[in-house]
Structures are given as C-alpha cells and as structure tokens.
XYZ file of C-alpha atoms in Angstrom:
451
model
C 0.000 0.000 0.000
C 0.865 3.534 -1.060
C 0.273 6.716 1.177
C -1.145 9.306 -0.555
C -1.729 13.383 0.175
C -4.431 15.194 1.570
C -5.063 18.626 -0.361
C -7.195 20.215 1.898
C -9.628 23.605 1.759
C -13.520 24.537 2.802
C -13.633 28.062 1.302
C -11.077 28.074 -1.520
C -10.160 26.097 -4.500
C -6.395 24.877 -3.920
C -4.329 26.828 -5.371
C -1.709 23.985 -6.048
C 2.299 24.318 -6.427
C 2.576 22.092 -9.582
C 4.985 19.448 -8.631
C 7.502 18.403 -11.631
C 7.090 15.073 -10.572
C 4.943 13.269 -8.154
C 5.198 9.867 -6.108
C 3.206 7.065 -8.762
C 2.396 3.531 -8.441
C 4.654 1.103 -10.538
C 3.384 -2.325 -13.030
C 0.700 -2.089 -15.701
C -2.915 -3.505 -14.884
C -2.001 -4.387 -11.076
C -4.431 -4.168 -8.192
C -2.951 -1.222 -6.453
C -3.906 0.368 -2.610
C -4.107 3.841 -2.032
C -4.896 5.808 1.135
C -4.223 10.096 1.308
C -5.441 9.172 5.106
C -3.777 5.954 7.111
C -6.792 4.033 7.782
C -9.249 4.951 5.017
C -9.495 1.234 3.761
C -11.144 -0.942 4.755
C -9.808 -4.249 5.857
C -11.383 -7.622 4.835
C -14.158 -6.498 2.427
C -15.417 -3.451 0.377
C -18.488 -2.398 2.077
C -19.057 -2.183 5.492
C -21.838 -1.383 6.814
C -19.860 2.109 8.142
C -16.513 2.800 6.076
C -13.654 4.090 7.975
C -13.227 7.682 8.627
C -17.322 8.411 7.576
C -16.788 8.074 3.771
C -18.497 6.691 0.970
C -17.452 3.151 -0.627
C -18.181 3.227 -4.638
C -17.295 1.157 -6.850
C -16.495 1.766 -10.624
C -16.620 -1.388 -12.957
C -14.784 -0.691 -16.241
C -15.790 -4.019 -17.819
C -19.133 -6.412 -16.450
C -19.270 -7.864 -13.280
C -18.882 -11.448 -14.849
C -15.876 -10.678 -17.467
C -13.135 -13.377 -16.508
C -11.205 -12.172 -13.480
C -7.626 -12.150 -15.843
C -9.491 -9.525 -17.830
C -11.972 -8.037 -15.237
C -11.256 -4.146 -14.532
C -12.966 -2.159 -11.648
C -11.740 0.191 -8.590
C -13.393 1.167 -5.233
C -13.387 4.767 -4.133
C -14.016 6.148 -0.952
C -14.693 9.343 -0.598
C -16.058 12.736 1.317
C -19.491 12.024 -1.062
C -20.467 9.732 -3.842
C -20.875 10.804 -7.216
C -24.442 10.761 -7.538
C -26.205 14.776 -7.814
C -29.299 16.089 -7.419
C -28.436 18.482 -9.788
C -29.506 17.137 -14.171
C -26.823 16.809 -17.194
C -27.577 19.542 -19.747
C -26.714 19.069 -23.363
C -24.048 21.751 -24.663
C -23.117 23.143 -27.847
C -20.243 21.544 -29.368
C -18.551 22.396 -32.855
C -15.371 20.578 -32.789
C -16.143 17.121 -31.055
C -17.714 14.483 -33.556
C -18.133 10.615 -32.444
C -20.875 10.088 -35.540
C -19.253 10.125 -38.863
C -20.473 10.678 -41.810
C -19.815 8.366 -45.139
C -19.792 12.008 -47.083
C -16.582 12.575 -45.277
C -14.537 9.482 -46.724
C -11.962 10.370 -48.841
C -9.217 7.295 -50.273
C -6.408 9.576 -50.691
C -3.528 9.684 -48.528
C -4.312 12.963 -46.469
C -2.124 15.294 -44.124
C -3.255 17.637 -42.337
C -1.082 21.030 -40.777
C -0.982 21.067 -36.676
C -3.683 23.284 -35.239
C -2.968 26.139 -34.270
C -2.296 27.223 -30.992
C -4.808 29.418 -29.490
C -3.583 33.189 -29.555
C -3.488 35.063 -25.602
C -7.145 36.944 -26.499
C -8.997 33.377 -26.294
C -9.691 31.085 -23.421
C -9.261 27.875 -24.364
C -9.078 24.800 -22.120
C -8.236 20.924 -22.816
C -12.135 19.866 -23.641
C -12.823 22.811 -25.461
C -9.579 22.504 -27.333
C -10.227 18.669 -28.214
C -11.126 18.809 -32.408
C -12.118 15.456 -33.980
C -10.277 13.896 -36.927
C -11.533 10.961 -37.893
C -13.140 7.710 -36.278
C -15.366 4.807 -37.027
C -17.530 2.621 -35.411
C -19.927 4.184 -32.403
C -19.839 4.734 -28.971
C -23.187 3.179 -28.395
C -22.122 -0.265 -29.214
C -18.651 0.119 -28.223
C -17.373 -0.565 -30.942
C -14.758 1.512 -32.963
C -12.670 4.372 -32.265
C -12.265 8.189 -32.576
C -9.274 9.915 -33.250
C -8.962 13.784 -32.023
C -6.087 16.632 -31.668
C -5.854 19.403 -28.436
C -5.036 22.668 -28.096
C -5.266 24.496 -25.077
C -3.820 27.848 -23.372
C -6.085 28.016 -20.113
C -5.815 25.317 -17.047
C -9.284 23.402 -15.794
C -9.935 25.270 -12.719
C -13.380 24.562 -11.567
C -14.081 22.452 -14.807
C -13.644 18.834 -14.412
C -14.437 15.853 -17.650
C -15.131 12.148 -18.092
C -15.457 10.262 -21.045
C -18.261 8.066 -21.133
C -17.507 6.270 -24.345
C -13.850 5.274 -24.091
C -10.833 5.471 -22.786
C -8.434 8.302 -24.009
C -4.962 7.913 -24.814
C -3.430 10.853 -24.801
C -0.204 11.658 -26.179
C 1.088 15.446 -25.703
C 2.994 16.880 -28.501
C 4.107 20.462 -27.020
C 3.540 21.629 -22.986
C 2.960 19.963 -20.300
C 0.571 18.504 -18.723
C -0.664 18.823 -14.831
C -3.505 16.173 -14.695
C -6.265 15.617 -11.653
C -7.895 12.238 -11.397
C -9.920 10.814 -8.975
C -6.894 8.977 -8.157
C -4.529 11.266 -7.949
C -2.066 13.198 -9.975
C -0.104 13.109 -13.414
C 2.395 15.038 -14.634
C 2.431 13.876 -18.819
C 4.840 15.695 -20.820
C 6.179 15.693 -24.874
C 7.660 12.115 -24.656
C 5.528 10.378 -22.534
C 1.855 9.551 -22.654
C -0.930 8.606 -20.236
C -4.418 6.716 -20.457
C -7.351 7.516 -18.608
C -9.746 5.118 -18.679
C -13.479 5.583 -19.487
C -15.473 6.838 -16.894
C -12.862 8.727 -14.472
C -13.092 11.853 -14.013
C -10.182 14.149 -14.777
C -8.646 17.811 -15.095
C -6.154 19.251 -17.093
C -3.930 22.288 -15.774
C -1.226 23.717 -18.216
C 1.418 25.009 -15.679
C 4.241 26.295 -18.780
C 1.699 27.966 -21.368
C 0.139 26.666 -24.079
C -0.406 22.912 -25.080
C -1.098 20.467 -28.346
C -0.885 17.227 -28.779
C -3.013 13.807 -29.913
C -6.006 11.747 -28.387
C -7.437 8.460 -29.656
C -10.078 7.096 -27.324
C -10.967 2.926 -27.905
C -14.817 2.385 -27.562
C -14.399 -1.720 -27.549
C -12.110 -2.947 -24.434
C -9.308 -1.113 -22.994
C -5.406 -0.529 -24.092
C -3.048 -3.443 -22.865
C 0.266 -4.613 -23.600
C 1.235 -6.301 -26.594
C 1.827 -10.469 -26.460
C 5.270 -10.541 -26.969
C 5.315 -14.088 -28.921
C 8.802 -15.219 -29.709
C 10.398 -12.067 -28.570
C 10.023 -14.041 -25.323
C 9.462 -12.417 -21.445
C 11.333 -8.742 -22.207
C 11.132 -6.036 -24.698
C 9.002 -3.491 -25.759
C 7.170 -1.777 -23.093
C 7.922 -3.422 -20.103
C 5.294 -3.683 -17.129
C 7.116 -1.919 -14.494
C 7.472 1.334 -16.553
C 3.701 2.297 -16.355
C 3.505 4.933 -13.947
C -0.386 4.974 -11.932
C -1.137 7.950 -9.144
C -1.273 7.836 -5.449
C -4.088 8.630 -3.407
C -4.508 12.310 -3.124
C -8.080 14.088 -2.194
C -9.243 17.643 -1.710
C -12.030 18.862 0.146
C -13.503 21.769 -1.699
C -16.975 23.049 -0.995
C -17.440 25.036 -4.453
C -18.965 24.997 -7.538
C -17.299 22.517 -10.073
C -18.397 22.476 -13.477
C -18.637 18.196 -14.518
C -18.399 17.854 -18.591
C -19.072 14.324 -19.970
C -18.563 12.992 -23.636
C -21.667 10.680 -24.123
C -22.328 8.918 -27.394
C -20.155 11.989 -28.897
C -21.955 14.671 -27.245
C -21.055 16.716 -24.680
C -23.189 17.655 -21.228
C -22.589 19.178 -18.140
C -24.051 19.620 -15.018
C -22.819 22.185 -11.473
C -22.157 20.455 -8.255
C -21.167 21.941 -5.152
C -18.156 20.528 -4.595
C -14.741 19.247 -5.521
C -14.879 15.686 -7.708
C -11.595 14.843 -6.762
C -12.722 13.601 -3.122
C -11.517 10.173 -3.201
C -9.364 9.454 0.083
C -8.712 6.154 -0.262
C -8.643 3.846 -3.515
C -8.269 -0.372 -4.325
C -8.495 -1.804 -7.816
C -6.877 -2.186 -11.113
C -8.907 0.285 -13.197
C -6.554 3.125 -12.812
C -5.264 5.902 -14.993
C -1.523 5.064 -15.814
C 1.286 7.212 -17.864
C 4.588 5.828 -19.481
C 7.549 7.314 -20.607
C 8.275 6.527 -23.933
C 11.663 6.810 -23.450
C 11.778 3.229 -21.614
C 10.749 1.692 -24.955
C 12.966 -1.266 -25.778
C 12.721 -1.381 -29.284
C 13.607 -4.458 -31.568
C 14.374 -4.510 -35.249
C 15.958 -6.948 -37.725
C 19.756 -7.531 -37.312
C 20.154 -8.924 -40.814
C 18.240 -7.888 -43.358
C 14.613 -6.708 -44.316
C 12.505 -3.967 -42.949
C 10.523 -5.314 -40.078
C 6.700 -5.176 -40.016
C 6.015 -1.363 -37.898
C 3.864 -3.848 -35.605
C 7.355 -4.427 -33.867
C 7.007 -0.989 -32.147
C 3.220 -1.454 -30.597
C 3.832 0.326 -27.165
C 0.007 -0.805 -26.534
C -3.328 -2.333 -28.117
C -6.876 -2.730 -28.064
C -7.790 -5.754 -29.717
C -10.911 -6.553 -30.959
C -12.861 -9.994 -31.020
C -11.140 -11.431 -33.614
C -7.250 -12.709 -32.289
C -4.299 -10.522 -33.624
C -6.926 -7.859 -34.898
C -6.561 -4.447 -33.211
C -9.168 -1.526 -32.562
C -6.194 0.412 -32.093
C -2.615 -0.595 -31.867
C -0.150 2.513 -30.322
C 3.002 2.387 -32.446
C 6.005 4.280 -31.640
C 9.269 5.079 -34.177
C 11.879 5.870 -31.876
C 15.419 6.967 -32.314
C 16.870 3.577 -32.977
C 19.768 2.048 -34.661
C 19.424 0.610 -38.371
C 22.013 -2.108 -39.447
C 20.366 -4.303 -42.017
C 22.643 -5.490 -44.782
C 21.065 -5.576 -48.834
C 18.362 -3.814 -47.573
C 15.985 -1.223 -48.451
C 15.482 0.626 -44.823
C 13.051 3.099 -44.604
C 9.268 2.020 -44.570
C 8.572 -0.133 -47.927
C 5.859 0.806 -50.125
C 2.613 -0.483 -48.920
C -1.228 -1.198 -49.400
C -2.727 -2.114 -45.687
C -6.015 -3.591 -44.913
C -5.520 -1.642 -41.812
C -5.429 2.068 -41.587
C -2.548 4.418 -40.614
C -2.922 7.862 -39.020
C 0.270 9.390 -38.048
C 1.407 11.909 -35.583
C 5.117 13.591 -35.133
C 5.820 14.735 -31.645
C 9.558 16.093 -32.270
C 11.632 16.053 -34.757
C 11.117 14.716 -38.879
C 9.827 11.506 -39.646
C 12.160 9.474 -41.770
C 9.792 8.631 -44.864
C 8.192 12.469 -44.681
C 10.382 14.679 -43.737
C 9.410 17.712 -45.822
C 5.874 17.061 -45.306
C 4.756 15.911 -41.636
C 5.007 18.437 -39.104
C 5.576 18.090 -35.217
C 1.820 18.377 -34.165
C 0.167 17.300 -37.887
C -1.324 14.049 -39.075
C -1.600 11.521 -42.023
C -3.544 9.114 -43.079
C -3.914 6.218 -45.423
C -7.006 4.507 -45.251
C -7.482 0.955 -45.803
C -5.829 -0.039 -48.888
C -4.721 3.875 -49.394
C -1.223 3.393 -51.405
C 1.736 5.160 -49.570
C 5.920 4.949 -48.982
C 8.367 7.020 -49.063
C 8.676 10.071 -51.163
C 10.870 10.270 -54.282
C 13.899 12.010 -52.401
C 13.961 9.552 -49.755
C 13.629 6.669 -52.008
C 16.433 8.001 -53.828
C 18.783 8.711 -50.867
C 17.644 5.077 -49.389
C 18.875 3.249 -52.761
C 22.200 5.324 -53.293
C 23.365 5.460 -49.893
C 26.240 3.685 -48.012
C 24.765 1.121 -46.440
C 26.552 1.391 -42.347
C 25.323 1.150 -38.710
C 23.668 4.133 -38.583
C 21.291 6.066 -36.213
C 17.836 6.678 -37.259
C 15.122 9.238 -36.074
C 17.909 11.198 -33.991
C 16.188 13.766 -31.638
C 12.647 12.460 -33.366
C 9.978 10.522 -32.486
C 6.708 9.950 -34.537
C 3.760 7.357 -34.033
C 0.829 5.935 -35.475
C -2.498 4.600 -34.224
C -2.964 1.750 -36.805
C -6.833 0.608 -36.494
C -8.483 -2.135 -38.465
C -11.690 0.155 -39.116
C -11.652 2.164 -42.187
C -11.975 5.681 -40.856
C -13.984 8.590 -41.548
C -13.334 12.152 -41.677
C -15.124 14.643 -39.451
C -16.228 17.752 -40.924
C -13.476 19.491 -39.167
C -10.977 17.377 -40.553
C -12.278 18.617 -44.151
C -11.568 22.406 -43.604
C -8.803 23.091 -46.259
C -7.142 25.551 -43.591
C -6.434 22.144 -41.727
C -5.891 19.821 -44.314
C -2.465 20.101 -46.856
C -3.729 19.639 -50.019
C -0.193 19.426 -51.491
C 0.611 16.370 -49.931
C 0.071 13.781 -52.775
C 3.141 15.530 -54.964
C 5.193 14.064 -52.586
C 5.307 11.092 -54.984
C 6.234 13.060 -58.016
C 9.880 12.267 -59.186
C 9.118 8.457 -58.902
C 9.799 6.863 -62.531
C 10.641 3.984 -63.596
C 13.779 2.617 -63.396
C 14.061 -1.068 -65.362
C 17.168 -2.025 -66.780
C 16.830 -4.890 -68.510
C 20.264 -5.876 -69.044
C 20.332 -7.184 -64.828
C-alpha cells in the first residue's frame, strides 16, 4: 500500500504548487492500494456497513461484473461524497467534437493535415474545449470503434472537471505539459511520454508552462493493454514496471465545479457543489496510468529486411477477432538501423488496416518535408503510400553502415483495423495540406533490362 496526500480547503479552491514530478504507483494492470489518510481502507471487504473515517465506498466497474477475473477491470473509491447529484446533465453546444461520422466525409487519398494552431493570448481555451475530432469509425453506443482527435489548449481546468463516457483516451502530448487531476490522484504527462485515462474517471487538465497540443485516440471496444510478446520471449518493448499509476490524493472543496461528460459523442454538463476529486482512499486495477516513452525497448531486424512497424506497438486494443486491433499505439523511436542488402526506410505499402500518423519532435524518416511536429496523415485501408521520391532516392544510393535513425525524433501511429472517416473538421482546407500527394512526383521507372 501507497500513502497518498491530503489537499485540503472549505472556502477556496487549492491553489496547487505544480509538482515536476509526483510519487506514482509502478506495473501495468495491477491491483494497487491507495490511502491520502492511514486508515481509510477498509480491511477484509469493500463495504461495510460504516466505512472508515465516515466516507463513501463506490465502486467503478470498467468491464461487467462477470468478465473473466484475468481480464476483469474495476476500482473502489471512498470518498467525502459519492458521485451521484441532485443536480440534471444539460446538453451543450459543441462544434469541434464528432463521435458520428459521416460516409460524405470518406476520402481514399492519402491525407495530411497542418498542426492546429495554438490558441492566440485573447482566447480562453481549455483541454475539452480545445479537443477537435479527426476521424473515427464505429460508435460509442455499441462500443465498438474508435475516434481519433487533436488538443489545443492555453487556459488550465480550474473549476471544470471531464469524463469520457464512451472510451478510454490515450493521450499523447505533442508540445507543454501537462498537470492532470484524477480521482486517483495526480499526473504530470509531458512531450515524450503519454498517459491513459480510462473511461469513466473523471479528470482535469492544468497547463502550468503555457500553451499545449498534442493527440487523443479514445478505444470504444475494451481497454489498451500490452502487446503479447510471442517469440520475442518475457522482455522487450514496453515493459510492465514502466507504467507509472497515481497515489491517493483528495481535496475537500466546498465550491462549484463544473462536470463535462462525452456521451455517445456529445457533450453535457451539469454544477455540483463541490470538488470531484474527493476520493481518500482507492483499491483496484482500473486506474489511470502514464509511461515514458523513453523506456521503450525497441527491436528490429539484425540482418536484413525492414521489419513489419507492428514491432514498435507500445500498446493495443484488440478486438474480437485474435491478432486484430481496434487500435494498436506504435512508436518510431530513435533507434539504430544495421540491415545489410536492404531497403530501410518504410517499404511501399497497401494495408487492410489504416494508418494515421502523428510527429511529436523532430522529422519523420519517410516524410520529412511534409509531416510536421503536431500534424497528421492518413492512409485509409488499402490507401497506397511509402516514401517520397527524395527519400527513395537517398535510401537506394546510400552507403549502407550502422547508422542512427530518427535522432532527436519521435513519430507514431495509431494503426486501427476500421476504415476511418473524416469529421467535418478534418475537411476544412485551412487544416488539411492539399499538397501532400506531390510528394510522390519524381518516382519513374527505373528497369534495366540488361540485370
């Protein structure tokens, strides 16, 4: 068990010394204890007829009650008051946010798209209001599918606090850092690392150094896990002690808090008269977690051949079907690149999956006059794409040597099985680059017969 910290204050909100770094849990999908107050948990079962210390025990269940106990997720809070309010959900207006896609807004081209801007000092702009939709499939109501989104924000969550009904959000910050309040405790999340928070818990987001942007793409069907490992064997990859989850930390704040929720892609909110973030004491494994991608242990081919980008899956959400992913989280970290006779940046390819892209520092190694640090591509299911003509060219002249690749860069993708749609925001051509596809132009053909 973990001790925890008690932010405490009747009249004001807490006006909190951001911490660079705060005391976490360690291991990915373990059953953690928490207390902010020694004593808080109970001892021997979940809910006694009078929890310690006069709080409330409630639990949240992120899968059913009967899902098999390897894969069964759920927490217990107790806190200074349960969640329940006297006070309705209102619907709100929403421009940017879209869950249901339209098939007018499918488009088999490769696409890229320029990063969003960052809010100028005259707005107000926090994370939810910052969140803008890209593309998606599937729907929240069935949960199944996925929807893909980008953030900008200049202005900390102060008595604002979200949940998303429909998924869990994986969010991965391109510039700024992020200061994040769960009902579990804190995060700090900055360019290089990345956090989930699953569906359900409720959350704020302060921006302690200025403005923010970076990359969200919430799962609808089953949570994020690690990848099976296969014949890699026990190590490698992302390993399970790496994943960062929050200590117990409550305040007691008897002031209005504005609670937002995503639900079936729209958004509602409702006033209650206190703090959210009232949990004293916590026990489960459905926790928020963050991971520095850093601690990637990446593995490549040591002979020849370009290995399969599915060697870099950080995490997935599979779907029914074995080896199929919702979403698989792929990382392309600075690495080394030694294969001999080989071809080494990304072959040309035609995927029955589809491919967005992000680009959190640096230049990608197949774009790198084209992606931006906080833009996107995508290629669709069976969208052609590969390297551009100067890369190619470079890739097929060049001395073949040990050599570094992706120095001072790091670029992802969240690779999906659903063909995905665009949201109308996706489709404004201030957003989207519509000079992307002369890329390829320069690529001839080069047969020589005489080999």
């Amino acid at each position: 068990m973990r001790i925890g910290t008690l932010v405490l204050s009747s009249l004001l909100l807490v006006n909190t010394t951001w911490a660079s770094s705060y005391e976490y849990l360690s291991g990915f999908g373990n059953h953690f204890s928490s207390e902010a107050l020694e004593g808080a948990l109970p001892i021997g079962q979940n809910t006694p007829q009078k929890a310690p210390k006069g709080l409330y025990a409630e639990q949240l269940s992120g899968t059913s009650f009967t899902t098999p106990r390897s894969q069964n997720k759920f927490i217990w809070f107790y806190r200074l008051r349960p969640s329940v309010s006297v006070n309705p959900y209102h619907k709100i207006e929403n421009e940017n946010i879209q869950t249901r896609f339209s098939k007018q807004n499918i488009d088999p081209n490769p696409l890229l798209w320029k990063p969003l801007p960052i809010p100028s000092a005259l707005e107000n702009v926090d994370f939810v209001k910052g969140m803008t939709t890209i593309a998606g499939a599937g729907s929240p109501e069935t949960k199944n599918g996925l929807g893909i989104h980008v953030y900008v924000a200049n202005q900390s969550m102060e008595y604002k606090a979200f949940y998303n009904a429909d998924g869990d959000m994986l969010i991965v910050p391109q510039e700024g850092k992020l200061e994040i309040q769960t009902e579990c405790g804190f995060l700090t999340v900055v360019p290089g690392e990345i956090c989930v928070i699953p569906r359900g818990i409720v959350f704020k987001v302060m921006i302690p150094d200025g403005p923010v942007r970076g990359y969200i793409c919430e799962v609808f069907d089953g949570h994020y896990r690690l990848p099976d490992l296969g014949p890699i064997g026990a190590n490698g990859l992302a390993n399970p002690r790496d994943f960062l989850s929050p200590v117990a930390a409550f305040e007691d704040v008897n002031l209005d808090f504005d609670i937002i929720t995503k639900y079936c892609g729209e958004l509602y909110q409702k006033t209650i008269d206190h703090s959210p973030f009232d949990v004293v004491a916590f026990h489960g494994n459905y926790v928020p977690f963050k991971y520095d991608l850093a601690n990637f242990c990446a593995m490549n081919s040591v002979c020849f051949d370009h290995a399969d980008p599915s060697i870099f899956t950080v995490l997935t959400c599979q779907t029914l079907e074995p080896g199929v992913a919702a979403v698989d989280f792929v990382i392309f970290p600075p690495r080394w690149s030694c294969a001999e006779h080989t071809f080494r940046p990304p072959y040309y390819h035609r995927n029955c999956m589809s491919e967005y892209m992000g680009l959190i520092s640096g230049s990608y190694e197949a774009k790198e006059a084209y992606l931006k640090p906080g833009g996107g591509t995508l290629h669709n299911c069976m969208t052609p794409h590969g390297p551009d003509a100067s890369t190619y060219q470079n890739a097929t002249s060049g001395e073949l040597k040990p050599s570094r690749v992706g120095e001072d860069a790091l670029a992802f993708m969240f690779e999906s099985t659903y063909i995905l749609q665009l949201s109308d925001k996706a489709m404004d051509e201030k957003f989207l680059e519509k000079e992307y596809l002369h890329c390829w132009e320069g690529i001839k053909n080069n047969l020589k017969l005489e080999d």
